[in-house]
DNA sequence: AGTAAGCGCCGCCATG
DNA sequence: CTCATGGCGGCGCTTA
């Protein structure tokens, strides 16, 4: 077995592929890191950026994906010799029972964990982290359907229903499939800053048209589009209180100790968007996540997103995405869900 | 369908 | 003089 050649300056990103992987979990983040690398190599230094490899969690490099496609990884995890910078654990709907994953993988994960700079899970990849004990006493999330299961089986994990992603120390966990890319973009932002992350998002967004063909990826409102820390904090606060339908611009202004008038001006300058419009977009994005990742009813989703009811949700969707919430959701059914 | 109420936004002007 | 801030009033959009 040969070991991989690793140039040294580049950060090694290892994407761990599980049996039954949802391919998008792996390919999405992979493309984000690869394209970032391509970008910074030409902009910054030839040897900057990432080295991205996919590694199988099993003894064999051959993995059968959830969709039945067979893929061959560059390496198995046990064969990795170079220090890992970023470790990404992918998921898949088949991963909810860990039966297909060999025990030696969890041992490996445990051993390597202290040496990596950061570790992230996509979707049900969180189960692998939990099994290895890495999530004990940490906040985490996973694909929405499996949050209750994670909560039940690993009581030491502080499970959240946040459909985006959560960071706790050097451990990141993300929700549904599309959140994996959001997470990857956030990691890129940590390393290379807002501008690079934004460029990568723009580039990849073009390739990811979504139903409604109006708006594309859910990257209209990540941190890296906001320049001032003040407004980034405000965004965080809004996300945490998105279920509250009584939030108004006055309260937002109060939150950052500004007069409403001045707040609006400052906000627009930063976000290129008025405060109320921004909040509205946040609500739409949140609703999209819930539609994509959960089976909650329209009423429940409206509730979680701080909307007056399913009528409001529907109007908002038609206005923003030119598609009804129901139609939007049916465009996201996976093969798994259709079987149910 | 038409109206009334509420809210957000912005231009304008004043202040520091 | 400018630049940042803030108050006021009217206009327009959304909702009930």
Coordinates of C-alpha atoms (C1' of nucleotides) in Angstrom, one line a residue:
Chain A
X1 CA 0.0 0.0 0.0
X2 CA 1.5 3.3 -1.0
X3 CA 1.1 6.4 1.1
X4 CA -0.2 9.6 -0.5
X5 CA 2.2 12.3 -1.7
X6 CA 1.4 15.6 0.0
X7 CA 3.1 18.8 -1.0
X8 CA 3.3 20.3 2.5
X9 CA 2.1 23.9 2.2
X10 CA -1.4 23.0 1.2
X11 CA -3.9 22.2 3.8
X12 CA -5.0 18.6 3.6
X13 CA -8.7 18.1 3.4
X14 CA -9.8 14.6 3.8
X15 CA -13.4 13.7 2.9
X16 CA -14.3 10.4 4.5
X17 CA -16.7 8.4 2.4
X18 CA -19.1 6.1 4.2
X19 CA -20.8 3.0 2.8
X20 CA -24.2 4.2 1.5
X21 CA -23.0 7.8 1.2
X22 CA -25.2 10.4 -0.3
X23 CA -23.0 11.5 -3.1
X24 CA -23.9 15.1 -2.9
X25 CA -22.7 15.2 0.7
X26 CA -19.2 14.4 -0.5
X27 CA -19.1 16.0 -3.9
X28 CA -20.5 19.4 -2.7
X29 CA -17.9 20.1 -0.1
X30 CA -15.2 18.6 -2.4
X31 CA -16.0 21.0 -5.1
X32 CA -16.0 23.9 -2.7
X33 CA -12.5 23.1 -1.5
X34 CA -11.2 22.2 -4.9
X35 CA -12.4 25.4 -6.5
X36 CA -11.2 27.5 -3.6
X37 CA -7.8 25.9 -4.1
X38 CA -7.8 26.7 -7.8
X39 CA -8.7 30.2 -7.0
X40 CA -6.2 31.0 -4.3
X41 CA -3.4 29.3 -6.2
X42 CA -3.7 31.8 -8.9
X43 CA -4.4 34.7 -6.6
X44 CA -2.1 34.1 -3.6
X45 CA 0.6 31.5 -4.0
X46 CA 1.1 28.5 -6.1
X47 CA 1.3 26.2 -3.1
X48 CA -1.5 27.6 -1.1
X49 CA -5.0 26.2 -1.0
X50 CA -6.1 22.7 -0.3
X51 CA -5.2 19.2 -1.2
X52 CA -8.5 17.4 -1.3
X53 CA -8.8 13.6 -1.1
X54 CA -11.6 11.3 -0.6
X55 CA -10.9 8.4 1.7
X56 CA -13.1 5.4 2.4
X57 CA -14.0 4.5 5.9
X58 CA -13.8 0.8 5.1
X59 CA -10.9 -1.5 4.5
X60 CA -11.7 -1.4 0.8
X61 CA -11.3 1.7 -1.3
X62 CA -14.4 0.7 -3.1
X63 CA -17.6 2.1 -1.8
X64 CA -21.2 1.7 -3.0
X65 CA -23.1 4.9 -2.6
X66 CA -26.7 5.3 -1.5
X67 CA -27.8 5.6 -5.1
X68 CA -26.1 2.3 -6.1
X69 CA -23.2 4.0 -7.8
X70 CA -19.9 2.4 -7.1
X71 CA -17.0 4.7 -6.5
X72 CA -13.3 4.1 -5.8
X73 CA -11.6 6.4 -3.3
X74 CA -8.0 7.5 -3.7
X75 CA -7.1 5.9 -0.4
X76 CA -8.6 4.3 2.8
X77 CA -8.5 6.2 6.0
X78 CA -6.1 3.8 7.5
X79 CA -3.6 4.5 4.8
X80 CA -3.3 8.2 5.4
X81 CA 0.1 9.3 6.7
X82 CA 0.2 13.0 6.3
X83 CA -1.2 15.3 9.0
X84 CA -4.8 16.2 8.3
X85 CA -6.0 19.8 8.4
X86 CA -9.7 19.4 7.9
X87 CA -11.6 16.2 8.3
X88 CA -15.0 15.9 6.7
X89 CA -17.3 13.0 7.6
X90 CA -20.0 12.5 5.1
X91 CA -23.3 11.0 5.7
X92 CA -26.2 9.4 3.8
X93 CA -29.5 8.1 4.6
X94 CA -28.2 4.6 5.0
X95 CA -25.9 5.7 7.8
X96 CA -28.4 5.8 10.6
X97 CA -27.5 2.4 11.6
X98 CA -23.8 2.1 11.9
X99 CA -23.9 -1.6 11.0
X100 CA -22.1 -1.1 7.7
X101 CA -19.2 0.7 9.3
X102 CA -16.2 -1.3 10.6
X103 CA -15.2 -0.7 14.2
X104 CA -11.7 0.1 13.3
X105 CA -12.9 3.3 11.7
X106 CA -14.1 4.7 15.0
X107 CA -10.8 3.8 16.6
X108 CA -9.1 5.6 13.8
X109 CA -11.4 8.6 14.2
X110 CA -10.6 8.7 17.9
X111 CA -6.9 8.6 17.4
X112 CA -6.8 11.2 14.7
X113 CA -9.2 13.6 16.3
X114 CA -6.7 15.3 18.6
X115 CA -4.3 15.9 15.7
X116 CA -6.7 17.5 13.2
X117 CA -7.3 21.2 13.1
X118 CA -11.0 20.8 12.7
X119 CA -13.5 18.1 11.9
X120 CA -16.9 18.5 10.3
X121 CA -19.8 16.2 9.6
X122 CA -22.4 16.5 6.9
X123 CA -25.9 15.2 7.5
X124 CA -25.9 11.8 9.2
X125 CA -22.1 11.9 9.4
X126 CA -22.8 13.2 12.8
X127 CA -23.6 9.7 13.9
X128 CA -20.1 8.6 13.2
X129 CA -18.7 11.5 15.3
X130 CA -21.1 10.7 18.1
X131 CA -20.2 7.0 18.1
X132 CA -16.5 8.0 18.4
X133 CA -17.4 10.1 21.4
X134 CA -16.3 13.3 19.8
X135 CA -19.6 15.0 20.2
X136 CA -19.9 14.3 23.9
X137 CA -21.0 17.5 25.7
X138 CA -20.9 19.4 22.4
X139 CA -23.7 21.0 20.5
X140 CA -24.4 19.3 17.2
X141 CA -27.0 18.8 14.5
X142 CA -27.7 16.4 11.7
X143 CA -30.3 15.8 9.0
X144 CA -33.4 16.9 10.6
X145 CA -35.3 13.6 10.5
X146 CA -32.5 12.0 12.5
X147 CA -32.1 14.6 15.2
X148 CA -34.4 12.8 17.6
X149 CA -32.6 9.6 17.0
X150 CA -29.3 11.2 17.7
X151 CA -30.7 12.7 20.9
X152 CA -32.0 9.3 22.0
X153 CA -28.9 7.2 21.3
X154 CA -26.3 9.7 22.4
X155 CA -27.6 11.5 25.5
X156 CA -24.2 13.2 26.0
X157 CA -24.7 15.1 22.8
X158 CA -26.5 18.4 22.9
X159 CA -28.6 18.0 19.8
X160 CA -30.0 21.0 18.0
X161 CA -32.7 21.1 15.3
X162 CA -30.8 23.9 13.5
X163 CA -31.1 22.9 9.8
X164 CA -27.9 24.9 8.9
X165 CA -24.8 24.0 10.7
X166 CA -23.3 24.3 14.2
X167 CA -19.8 24.9 15.4
X168 CA -18.6 23.8 18.8
X169 CA -14.9 24.3 19.3
X170 CA -13.2 22.6 16.4
X171 CA -16.2 20.3 15.7
X172 CA -18.7 21.4 13.0
X173 CA -21.9 19.5 12.3
X174 CA -24.3 20.3 9.5
X175 CA -27.9 19.5 8.6
X176 CA -29.3 18.3 5.3
X177 CA -27.4 17.8 2.1
X178 CA -27.3 21.4 0.9
X179 CA -26.0 22.5 4.3
X180 CA -22.8 20.6 3.7
X181 CA -21.8 23.1 1.0
X182 CA -22.8 26.0 3.3
X183 CA -20.6 24.5 5.9
X184 CA -17.7 24.1 3.5
X185 CA -18.0 27.7 2.4
X186 CA -17.9 28.8 6.0
X187 CA -14.7 26.8 6.5
X188 CA -13.2 28.4 3.4
X189 CA -14.1 31.8 4.8
X190 CA -12.3 31.0 8.0
X191 CA -9.2 30.3 6.0
X192 CA -9.2 32.7 3.2
X193 CA -11.7 35.4 4.1
X194 CA -14.9 36.7 3.0
X195 CA -14.0 37.7 -0.5
X196 CA -12.7 34.3 -1.6
X197 CA -15.6 32.5 0.0
X198 CA -18.0 34.8 -1.8
X199 CA -16.3 34.2 -5.2
X200 CA -16.5 30.4 -4.7
X201 CA -20.1 30.6 -3.7
X202 CA -20.9 32.7 -6.8
X203 CA -19.0 30.3 -9.1
X204 CA -20.7 27.2 -7.7
X205 CA -24.1 28.8 -7.4
X206 CA -24.2 29.2 -11.1
X207 CA -24.1 25.4 -11.5
X208 CA -26.7 24.7 -8.9
X209 CA -30.0 26.1 -10.2
X210 CA -32.8 25.1 -8.1
X211 CA -36.5 24.7 -8.8
X212 CA -38.2 28.0 -9.3
X213 CA -35.1 28.9 -11.4
X214 CA -35.2 32.4 -10.0
X215 CA -33.0 32.2 -7.0
X216 CA -30.4 29.5 -6.7
X217 CA -28.3 28.4 -3.8
X218 CA -29.0 29.5 -0.3
X219 CA -25.9 31.7 -0.1
X220 CA -27.6 35.0 -0.1
X221 CA -27.1 35.6 3.5
X222 CA -24.1 33.9 5.0
X223 CA -21.8 35.9 7.2
X224 CA -19.3 36.5 4.5
X225 CA -21.5 38.9 2.7
X226 CA -21.7 41.2 5.6
X227 CA -18.8 43.5 6.2
X228 CA -19.3 44.9 9.7
X229 CA -19.1 42.7 12.7
X230 CA -22.1 44.5 14.2
X231 CA -24.4 43.3 11.5
X232 CA -22.9 39.8 11.5
X233 CA -23.8 39.6 15.1
X234 CA -27.2 40.9 14.3
X235 CA -27.7 38.2 11.7
X236 CA -26.8 35.6 14.3
X237 CA -29.3 37.0 16.7
X238 CA -32.0 37.1 14.0
X239 CA -31.3 33.4 13.1
X240 CA -31.7 32.5 16.7
X241 CA -35.0 34.4 17.0
X242 CA -36.3 33.7 13.5
X243 CA -39.3 31.9 14.9
X244 CA -40.4 35.2 16.5
X245 CA -42.8 36.9 14.1
X246 CA -42.9 40.1 16.1
X247 CA -39.3 41.1 15.3
X248 CA -39.4 44.5 13.6
X249 CA -36.8 47.0 12.4
X250 CA -37.1 49.0 15.6
X251 CA -36.0 46.1 17.7
X252 CA -33.2 45.4 15.4
X253 CA -32.0 48.9 15.7
X254 CA -32.3 48.7 19.4
X255 CA -30.3 45.5 19.5
X256 CA -27.3 47.3 18.0
X257 CA -27.9 50.6 19.9
X258 CA -28.7 52.8 16.9
X259 CA -31.6 55.0 16.0
X260 CA -33.9 53.3 13.5
X261 CA -33.0 55.9 10.9
X262 CA -29.3 55.5 11.2
X263 CA -29.5 51.8 11.6
X264 CA -31.3 51.5 8.3
X265 CA -28.7 53.6 6.5
X266 CA -25.8 51.7 8.0
X267 CA -27.4 48.4 7.3
X268 CA -28.1 49.1 3.7
X269 CA -24.6 50.2 3.1
X270 CA -23.3 46.9 4.5
X271 CA -25.8 44.4 3.2
X272 CA -27.1 46.1 0.1
X273 CA -30.5 45.3 1.4
X274 CA -32.9 47.0 3.7
X275 CA -33.2 45.5 7.2
X276 CA -36.8 44.2 6.7
X277 CA -35.9 42.7 3.3
X278 CA -32.9 41.0 4.9
X279 CA -35.1 39.5 7.6
X280 CA -37.5 38.4 5.0
X281 CA -34.8 36.6 3.0
X282 CA -33.6 34.9 6.2
X283 CA -37.1 33.6 6.7
X284 CA -37.3 32.4 3.2
X285 CA -34.0 30.6 3.4
X286 CA -34.9 29.0 6.7
X287 CA -38.2 27.8 5.2
X288 CA -36.4 26.4 2.2
X289 CA -34.1 24.4 4.6
X290 CA -37.1 23.0 6.4
X291 CA -38.8 22.1 3.2
X292 CA -35.8 20.4 1.9
X293 CA -34.7 18.6 5.0
X294 CA -37.9 17.8 7.0
X295 CA -41.3 16.5 6.6
X296 CA -42.9 19.2 8.8
X297 CA -46.2 20.6 7.7
X298 CA -46.5 24.0 6.1
X299 CA -48.1 25.3 9.2
X300 CA -45.2 24.0 11.4
X301 CA -42.6 25.4 9.0
X302 CA -44.4 28.8 9.0
X303 CA -44.3 28.7 12.8
X304 CA -40.6 27.9 12.9
X305 CA -39.8 30.7 10.5
X306 CA -41.8 33.4 12.2
X307 CA -44.5 33.6 9.5
X308 CA -48.1 34.3 10.3
X309 CA -49.3 31.0 8.8
X310 CA -49.2 28.8 5.7
X311 CA -50.8 31.6 3.8
X312 CA -48.0 33.9 4.6
X313 CA -45.5 31.2 3.7
X314 CA -47.1 30.6 0.4
X315 CA -47.2 34.3 -0.5
X316 CA -43.6 34.7 0.5
X317 CA -42.5 31.8 -1.6
X318 CA -44.4 33.0 -4.7
X319 CA -43.0 36.4 -4.3
X320 CA -39.4 35.3 -3.8
X321 CA -39.0 32.0 -5.7
X322 CA -42.0 32.1 -8.0
X323 CA -43.0 28.7 -6.9
X324 CA -45.3 27.4 -4.2
X325 CA -43.9 25.8 -1.1
X326 CA -45.5 22.5 -2.0
X327 CA -44.0 22.5 -5.5
X328 CA -40.7 23.5 -4.1
X329 CA -40.7 20.6 -1.7
X330 CA -41.7 18.0 -4.2
X331 CA -38.7 19.1 -6.3
X332 CA -36.5 17.9 -3.5
X333 CA -37.9 14.4 -2.8
X334 CA -35.1 12.0 -2.7
X335 CA -35.4 8.4 -3.9
X336 CA -35.4 7.3 -0.2
X337 CA -38.3 9.5 0.6
X338 CA -40.4 8.4 -2.3
X339 CA -40.1 4.8 -1.1
X340 CA -41.6 5.7 2.2
Chain B
dA1 C1' -62.7 43.9 -4.7
dG2 C1' -62.0 47.8 -2.3
dT3 C1' -60.5 50.0 1.8
dA4 C1' -58.2 51.1 6.1
dA5 C1' -54.3 50.4 9.1
dG6 C1' -49.6 49.4 9.9
dC7 C1' -45.0 49.2 8.8
dG8 C1' -40.8 50.0 6.4
dC9 C1' -38.2 53.1 3.6
dC10 C1' -36.3 57.3 2.1
dG11 C1' -35.7 62.3 1.2
dC12 C1' -35.0 66.3 3.6
dC13 C1' -33.3 69.0 7.1
dA14 C1' -31.0 69.8 11.7
dT15 C1' -27.3 68.9 14.7
dG16 C1' -22.6 67.7 16.2
Chain C
dC1 C1' -16.6 72.1 4.6
dT2 C1' -17.4 66.9 5.3
dC3 C1' -19.1 63.2 7.4
dA4 C1' -21.9 60.6 10.6
dT5 C1' -26.1 60.7 13.2
dG6 C1' -31.0 61.4 14.1
dG7 C1' -35.9 63.2 13.8
dC8 C1' -40.0 64.0 10.9
dG9 C1' -43.4 63.4 7.3
dG10 C1' -45.0 61.3 3.2
dC11 C1' -45.2 57.5 0.0
dG12 C1' -45.9 52.8 -1.1
dC13 C1' -46.4 48.0 -0.1
dT14 C1' -48.6 44.3 2.5
dT15 C1' -52.2 42.5 5.3
dA16 C1' -56.5 42.1 7.4

